[in-house]
XYZ file of N, CA, C and O in Angstrom:
500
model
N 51.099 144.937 118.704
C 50.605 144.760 117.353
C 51.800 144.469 116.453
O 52.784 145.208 116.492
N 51.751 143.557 115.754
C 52.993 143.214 114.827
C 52.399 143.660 113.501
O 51.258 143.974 113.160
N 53.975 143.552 112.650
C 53.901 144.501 111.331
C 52.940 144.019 110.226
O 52.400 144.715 109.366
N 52.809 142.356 110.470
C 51.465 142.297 109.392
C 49.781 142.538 109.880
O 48.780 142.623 109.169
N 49.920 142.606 111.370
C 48.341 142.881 111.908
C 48.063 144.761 111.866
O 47.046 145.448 111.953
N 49.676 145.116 111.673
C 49.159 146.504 111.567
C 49.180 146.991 110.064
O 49.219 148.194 109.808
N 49.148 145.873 108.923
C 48.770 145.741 107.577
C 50.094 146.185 106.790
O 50.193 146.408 105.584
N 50.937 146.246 107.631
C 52.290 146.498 106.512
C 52.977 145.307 106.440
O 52.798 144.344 107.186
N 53.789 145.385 105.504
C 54.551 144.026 104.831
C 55.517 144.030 106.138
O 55.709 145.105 106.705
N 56.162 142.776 106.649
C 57.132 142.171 107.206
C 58.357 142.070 106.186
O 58.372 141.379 105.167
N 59.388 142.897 106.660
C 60.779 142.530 105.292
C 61.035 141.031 105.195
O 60.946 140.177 106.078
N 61.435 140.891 103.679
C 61.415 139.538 102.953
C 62.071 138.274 103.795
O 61.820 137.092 103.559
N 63.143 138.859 105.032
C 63.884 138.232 105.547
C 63.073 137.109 106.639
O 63.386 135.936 106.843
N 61.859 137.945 107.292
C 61.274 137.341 108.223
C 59.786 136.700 107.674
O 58.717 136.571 108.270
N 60.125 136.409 106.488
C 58.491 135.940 105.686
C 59.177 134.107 105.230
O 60.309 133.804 104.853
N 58.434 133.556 105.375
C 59.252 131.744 105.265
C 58.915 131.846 103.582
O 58.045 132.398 102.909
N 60.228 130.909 103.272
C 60.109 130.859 101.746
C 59.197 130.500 100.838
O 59.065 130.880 99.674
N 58.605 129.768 101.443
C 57.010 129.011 100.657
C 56.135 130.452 100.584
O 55.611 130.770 99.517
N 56.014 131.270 101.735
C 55.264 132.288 101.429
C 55.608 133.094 100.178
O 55.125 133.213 99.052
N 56.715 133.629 100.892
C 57.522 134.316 99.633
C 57.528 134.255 98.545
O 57.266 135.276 97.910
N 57.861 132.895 97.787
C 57.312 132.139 96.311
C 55.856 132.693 96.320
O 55.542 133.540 95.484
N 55.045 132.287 97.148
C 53.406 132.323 96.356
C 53.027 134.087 96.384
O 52.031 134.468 95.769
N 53.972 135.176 97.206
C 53.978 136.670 96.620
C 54.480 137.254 95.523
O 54.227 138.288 94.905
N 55.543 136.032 95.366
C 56.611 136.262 93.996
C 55.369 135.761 93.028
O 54.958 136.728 92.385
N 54.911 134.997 92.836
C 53.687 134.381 91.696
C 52.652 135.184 91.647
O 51.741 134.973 90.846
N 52.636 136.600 92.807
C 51.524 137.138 92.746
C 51.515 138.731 91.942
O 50.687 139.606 91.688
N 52.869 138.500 91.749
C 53.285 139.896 91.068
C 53.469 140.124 89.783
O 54.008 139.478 88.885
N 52.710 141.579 89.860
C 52.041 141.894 88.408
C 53.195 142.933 87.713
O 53.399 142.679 86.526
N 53.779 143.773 88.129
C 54.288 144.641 87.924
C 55.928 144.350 87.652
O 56.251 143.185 87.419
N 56.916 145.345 87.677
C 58.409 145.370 87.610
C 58.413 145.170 89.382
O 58.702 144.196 90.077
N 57.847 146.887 89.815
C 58.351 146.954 91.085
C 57.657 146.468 92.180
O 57.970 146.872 93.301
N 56.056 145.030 91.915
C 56.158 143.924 92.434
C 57.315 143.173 92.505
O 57.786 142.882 93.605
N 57.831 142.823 91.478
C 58.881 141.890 91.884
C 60.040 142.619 92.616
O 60.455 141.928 93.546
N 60.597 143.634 92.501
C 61.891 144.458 92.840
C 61.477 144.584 94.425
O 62.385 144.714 95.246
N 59.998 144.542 94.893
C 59.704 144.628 96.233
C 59.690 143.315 96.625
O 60.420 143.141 97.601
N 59.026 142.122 96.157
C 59.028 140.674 96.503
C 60.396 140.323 96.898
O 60.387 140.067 98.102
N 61.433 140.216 96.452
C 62.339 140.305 95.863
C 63.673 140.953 96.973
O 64.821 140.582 97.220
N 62.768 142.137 97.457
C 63.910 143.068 98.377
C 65.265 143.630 97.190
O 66.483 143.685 97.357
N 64.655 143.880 96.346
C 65.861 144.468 95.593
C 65.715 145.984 95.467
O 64.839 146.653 94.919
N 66.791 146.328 96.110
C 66.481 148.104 96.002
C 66.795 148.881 94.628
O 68.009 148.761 94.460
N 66.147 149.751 93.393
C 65.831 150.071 92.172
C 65.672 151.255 92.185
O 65.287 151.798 93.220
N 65.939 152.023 90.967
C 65.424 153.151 90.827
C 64.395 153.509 89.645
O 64.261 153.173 88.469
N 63.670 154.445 90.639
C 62.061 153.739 89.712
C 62.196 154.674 87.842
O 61.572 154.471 86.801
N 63.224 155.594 88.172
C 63.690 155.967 86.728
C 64.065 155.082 85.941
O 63.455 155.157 84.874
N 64.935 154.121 85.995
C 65.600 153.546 85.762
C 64.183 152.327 85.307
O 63.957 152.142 84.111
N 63.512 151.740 86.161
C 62.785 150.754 85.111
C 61.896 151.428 84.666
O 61.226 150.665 83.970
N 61.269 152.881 84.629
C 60.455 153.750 84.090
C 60.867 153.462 82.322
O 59.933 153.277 81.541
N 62.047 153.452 81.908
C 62.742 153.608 80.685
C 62.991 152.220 80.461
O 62.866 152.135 79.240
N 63.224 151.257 80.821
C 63.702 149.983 80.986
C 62.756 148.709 81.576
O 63.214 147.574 81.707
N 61.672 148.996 81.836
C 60.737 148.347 82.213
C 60.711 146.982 81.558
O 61.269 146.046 82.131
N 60.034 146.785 80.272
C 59.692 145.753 79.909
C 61.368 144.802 79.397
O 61.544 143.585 79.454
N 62.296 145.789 78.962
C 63.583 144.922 78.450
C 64.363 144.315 80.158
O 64.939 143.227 80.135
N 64.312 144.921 81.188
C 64.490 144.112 82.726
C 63.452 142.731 82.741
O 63.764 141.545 82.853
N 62.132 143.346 82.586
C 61.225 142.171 82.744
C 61.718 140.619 81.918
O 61.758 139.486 82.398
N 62.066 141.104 80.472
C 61.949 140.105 79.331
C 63.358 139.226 79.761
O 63.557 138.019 79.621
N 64.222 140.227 80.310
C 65.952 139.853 80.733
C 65.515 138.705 81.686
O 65.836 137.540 81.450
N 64.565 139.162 83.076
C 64.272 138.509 84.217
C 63.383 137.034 83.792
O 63.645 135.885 84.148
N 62.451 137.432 83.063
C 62.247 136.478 82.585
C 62.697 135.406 82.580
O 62.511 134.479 83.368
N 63.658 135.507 81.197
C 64.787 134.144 80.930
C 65.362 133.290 81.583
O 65.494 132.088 81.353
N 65.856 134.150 82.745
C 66.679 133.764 83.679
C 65.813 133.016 84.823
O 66.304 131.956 85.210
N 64.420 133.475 85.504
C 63.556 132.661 85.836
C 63.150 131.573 85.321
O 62.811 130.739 86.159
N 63.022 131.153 83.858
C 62.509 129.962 83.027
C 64.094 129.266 83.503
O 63.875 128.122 83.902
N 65.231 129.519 83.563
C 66.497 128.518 83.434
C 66.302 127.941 85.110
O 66.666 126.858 85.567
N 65.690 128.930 85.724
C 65.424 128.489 87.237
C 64.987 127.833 87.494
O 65.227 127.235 88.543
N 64.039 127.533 86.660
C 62.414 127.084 87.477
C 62.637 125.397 86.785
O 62.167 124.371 87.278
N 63.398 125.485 85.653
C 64.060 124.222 84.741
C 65.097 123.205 86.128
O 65.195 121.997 86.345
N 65.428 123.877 86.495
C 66.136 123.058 87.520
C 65.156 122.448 88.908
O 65.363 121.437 89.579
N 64.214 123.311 89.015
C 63.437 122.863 90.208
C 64.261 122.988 91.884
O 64.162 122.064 92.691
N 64.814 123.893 92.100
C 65.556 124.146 92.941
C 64.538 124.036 94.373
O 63.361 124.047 94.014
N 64.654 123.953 95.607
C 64.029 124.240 96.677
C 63.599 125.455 96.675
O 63.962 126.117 95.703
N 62.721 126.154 97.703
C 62.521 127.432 97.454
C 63.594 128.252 98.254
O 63.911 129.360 97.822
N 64.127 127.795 99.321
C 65.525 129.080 99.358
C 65.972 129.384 98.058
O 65.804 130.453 97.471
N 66.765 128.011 97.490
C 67.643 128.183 96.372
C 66.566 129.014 95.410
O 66.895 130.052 94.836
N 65.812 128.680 95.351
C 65.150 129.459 94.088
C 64.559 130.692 94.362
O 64.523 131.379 93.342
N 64.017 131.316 95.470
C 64.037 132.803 95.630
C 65.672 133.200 95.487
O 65.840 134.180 94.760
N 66.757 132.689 95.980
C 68.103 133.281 95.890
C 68.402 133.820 94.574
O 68.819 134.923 94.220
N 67.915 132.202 93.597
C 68.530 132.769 91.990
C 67.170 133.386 91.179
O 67.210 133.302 89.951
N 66.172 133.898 91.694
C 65.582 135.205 91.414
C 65.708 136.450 91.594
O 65.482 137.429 90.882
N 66.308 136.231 93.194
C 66.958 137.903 93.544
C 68.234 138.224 92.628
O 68.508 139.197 91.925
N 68.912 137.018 92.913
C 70.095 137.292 91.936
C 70.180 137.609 90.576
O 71.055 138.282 90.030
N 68.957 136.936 89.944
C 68.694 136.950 88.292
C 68.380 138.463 88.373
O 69.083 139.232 87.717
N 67.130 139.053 89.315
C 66.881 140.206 89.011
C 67.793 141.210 88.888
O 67.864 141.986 87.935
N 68.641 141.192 90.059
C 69.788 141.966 90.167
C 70.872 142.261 88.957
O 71.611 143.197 88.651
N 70.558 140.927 88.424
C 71.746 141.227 87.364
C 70.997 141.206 86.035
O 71.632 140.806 85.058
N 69.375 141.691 85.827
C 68.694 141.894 84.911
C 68.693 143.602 85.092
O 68.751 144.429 84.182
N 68.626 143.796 86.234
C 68.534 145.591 86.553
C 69.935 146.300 86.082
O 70.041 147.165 85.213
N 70.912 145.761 86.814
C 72.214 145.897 86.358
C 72.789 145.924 84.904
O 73.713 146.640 84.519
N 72.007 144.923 84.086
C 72.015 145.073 82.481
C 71.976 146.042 81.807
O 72.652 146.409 80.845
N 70.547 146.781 82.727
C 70.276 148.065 81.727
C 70.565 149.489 82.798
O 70.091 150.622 82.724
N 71.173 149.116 83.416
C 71.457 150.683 84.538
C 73.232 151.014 83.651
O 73.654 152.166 83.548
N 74.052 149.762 83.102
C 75.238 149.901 82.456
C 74.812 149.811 81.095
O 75.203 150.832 80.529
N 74.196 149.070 80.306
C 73.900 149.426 78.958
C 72.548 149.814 78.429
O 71.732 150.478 79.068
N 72.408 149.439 77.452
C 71.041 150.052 77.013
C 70.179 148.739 76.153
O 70.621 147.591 76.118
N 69.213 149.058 75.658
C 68.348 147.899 74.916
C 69.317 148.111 73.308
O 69.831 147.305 72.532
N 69.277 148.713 73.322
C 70.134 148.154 71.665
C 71.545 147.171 72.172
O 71.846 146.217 71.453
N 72.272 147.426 73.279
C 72.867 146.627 73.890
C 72.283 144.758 73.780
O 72.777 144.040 72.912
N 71.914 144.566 74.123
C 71.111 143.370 74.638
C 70.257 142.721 73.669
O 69.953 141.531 73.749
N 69.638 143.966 72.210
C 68.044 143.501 72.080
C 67.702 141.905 72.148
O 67.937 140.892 71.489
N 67.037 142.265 73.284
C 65.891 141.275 73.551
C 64.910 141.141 73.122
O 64.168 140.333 73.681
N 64.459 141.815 72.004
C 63.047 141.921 71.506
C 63.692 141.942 69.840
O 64.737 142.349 69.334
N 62.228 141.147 69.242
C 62.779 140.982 67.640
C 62.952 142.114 66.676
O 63.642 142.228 65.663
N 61.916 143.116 67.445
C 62.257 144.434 66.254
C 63.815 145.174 66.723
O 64.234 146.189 66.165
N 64.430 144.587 67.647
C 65.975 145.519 68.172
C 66.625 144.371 67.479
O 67.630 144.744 66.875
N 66.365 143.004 67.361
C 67.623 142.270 67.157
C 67.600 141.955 65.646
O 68.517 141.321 65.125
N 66.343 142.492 64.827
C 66.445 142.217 63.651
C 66.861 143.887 63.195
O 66.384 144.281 62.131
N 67.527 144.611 63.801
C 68.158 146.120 63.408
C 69.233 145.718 63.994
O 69.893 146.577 64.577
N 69.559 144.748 64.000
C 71.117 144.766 64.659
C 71.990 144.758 63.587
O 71.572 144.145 62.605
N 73.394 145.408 63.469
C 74.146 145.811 62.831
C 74.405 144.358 61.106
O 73.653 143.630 61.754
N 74.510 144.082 60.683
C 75.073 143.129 59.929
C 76.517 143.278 59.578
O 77.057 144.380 59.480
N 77.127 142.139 59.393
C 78.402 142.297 58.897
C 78.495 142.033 57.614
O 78.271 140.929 57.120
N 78.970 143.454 56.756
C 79.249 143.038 55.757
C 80.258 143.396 54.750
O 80.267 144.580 54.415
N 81.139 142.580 54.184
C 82.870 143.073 53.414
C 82.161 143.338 51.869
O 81.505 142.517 51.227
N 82.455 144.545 51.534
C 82.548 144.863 50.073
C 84.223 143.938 49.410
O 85.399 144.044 49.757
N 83.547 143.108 48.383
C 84.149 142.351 47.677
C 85.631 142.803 47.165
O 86.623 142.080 47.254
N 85.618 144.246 46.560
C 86.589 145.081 46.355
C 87.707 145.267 47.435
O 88.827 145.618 47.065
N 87.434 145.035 48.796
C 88.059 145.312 50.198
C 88.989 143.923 50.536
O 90.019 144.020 51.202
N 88.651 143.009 50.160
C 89.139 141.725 49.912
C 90.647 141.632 48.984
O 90.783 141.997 47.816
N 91.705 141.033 49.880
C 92.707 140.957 49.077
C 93.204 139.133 49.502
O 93.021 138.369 50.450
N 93.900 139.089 48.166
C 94.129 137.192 48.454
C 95.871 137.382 48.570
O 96.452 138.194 47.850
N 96.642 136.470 49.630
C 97.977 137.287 49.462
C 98.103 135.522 48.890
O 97.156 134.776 49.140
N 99.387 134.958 48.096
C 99.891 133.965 47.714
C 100.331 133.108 48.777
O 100.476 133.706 49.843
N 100.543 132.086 48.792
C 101.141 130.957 49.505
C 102.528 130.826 49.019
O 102.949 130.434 47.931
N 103.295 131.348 50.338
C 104.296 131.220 49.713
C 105.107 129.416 50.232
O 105.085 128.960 51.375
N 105.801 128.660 48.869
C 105.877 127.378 49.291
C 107.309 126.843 49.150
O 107.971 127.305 48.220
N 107.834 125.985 49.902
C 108.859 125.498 50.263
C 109.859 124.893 49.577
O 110.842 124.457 50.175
């Protein structure tokens, strides 16, 4: 009996890429894709981080899918995108990054009080 007649998944390695793509299109979740994917996660970690990984992964899928790569190449730079969408927020945080308009419109502004401003002369030859 082999591993898909005994109803468990076959690891990503021994599944042909065309398949693979149409499981990757079938996933609803974070840790659909982190399983499609073969990317090992900690489920704390997108518990807190869920949707700002997703929105990260996202992006990086649309720059993918813009190129039209084969499907090796393009499951590769999904695993990879994911990896380094998970990695985003396992080292920083969403105020880090904001990806979303209510974080990036609280993002810090720069601004010089006029008084703080000094003009030094030109000095000339």
């Amino acid at each position: 009996m082999t591993a898909a007649s005994a109803g468990q998944v076959p690891p990503a390695g021994q599944v042909p890429p065309a398949e693979r793509l149409a499981r990757f299109r079938q996933c609803v979740t974070a840790e659909d894709y982190f399983q499609a994917l073969d990317v090992p996660f900690d489920p704390k970690v997108v518990a807190v981080n869920r949707l700002h990984i997703l929105r990260h992964f996202s992006r990086a899928v649309a720059r993918t899918d813009a190129g039209n790569p084969a499907p090796p190449e393009r499951l590769a730079a999904y695993r990879a995108a994911l990896v380094a969408s998970y990695e985003a927020f396992t080292t920083g945080t969403a105020l880090d990054h904001r990806l979303f308009k209510v974080l990036a419109d609280r993002a810090p502004q720069a601004f010089v009080a006029v008084d703080t401003v000094t003009v030094e002369a030109e000095k000339r030859a």
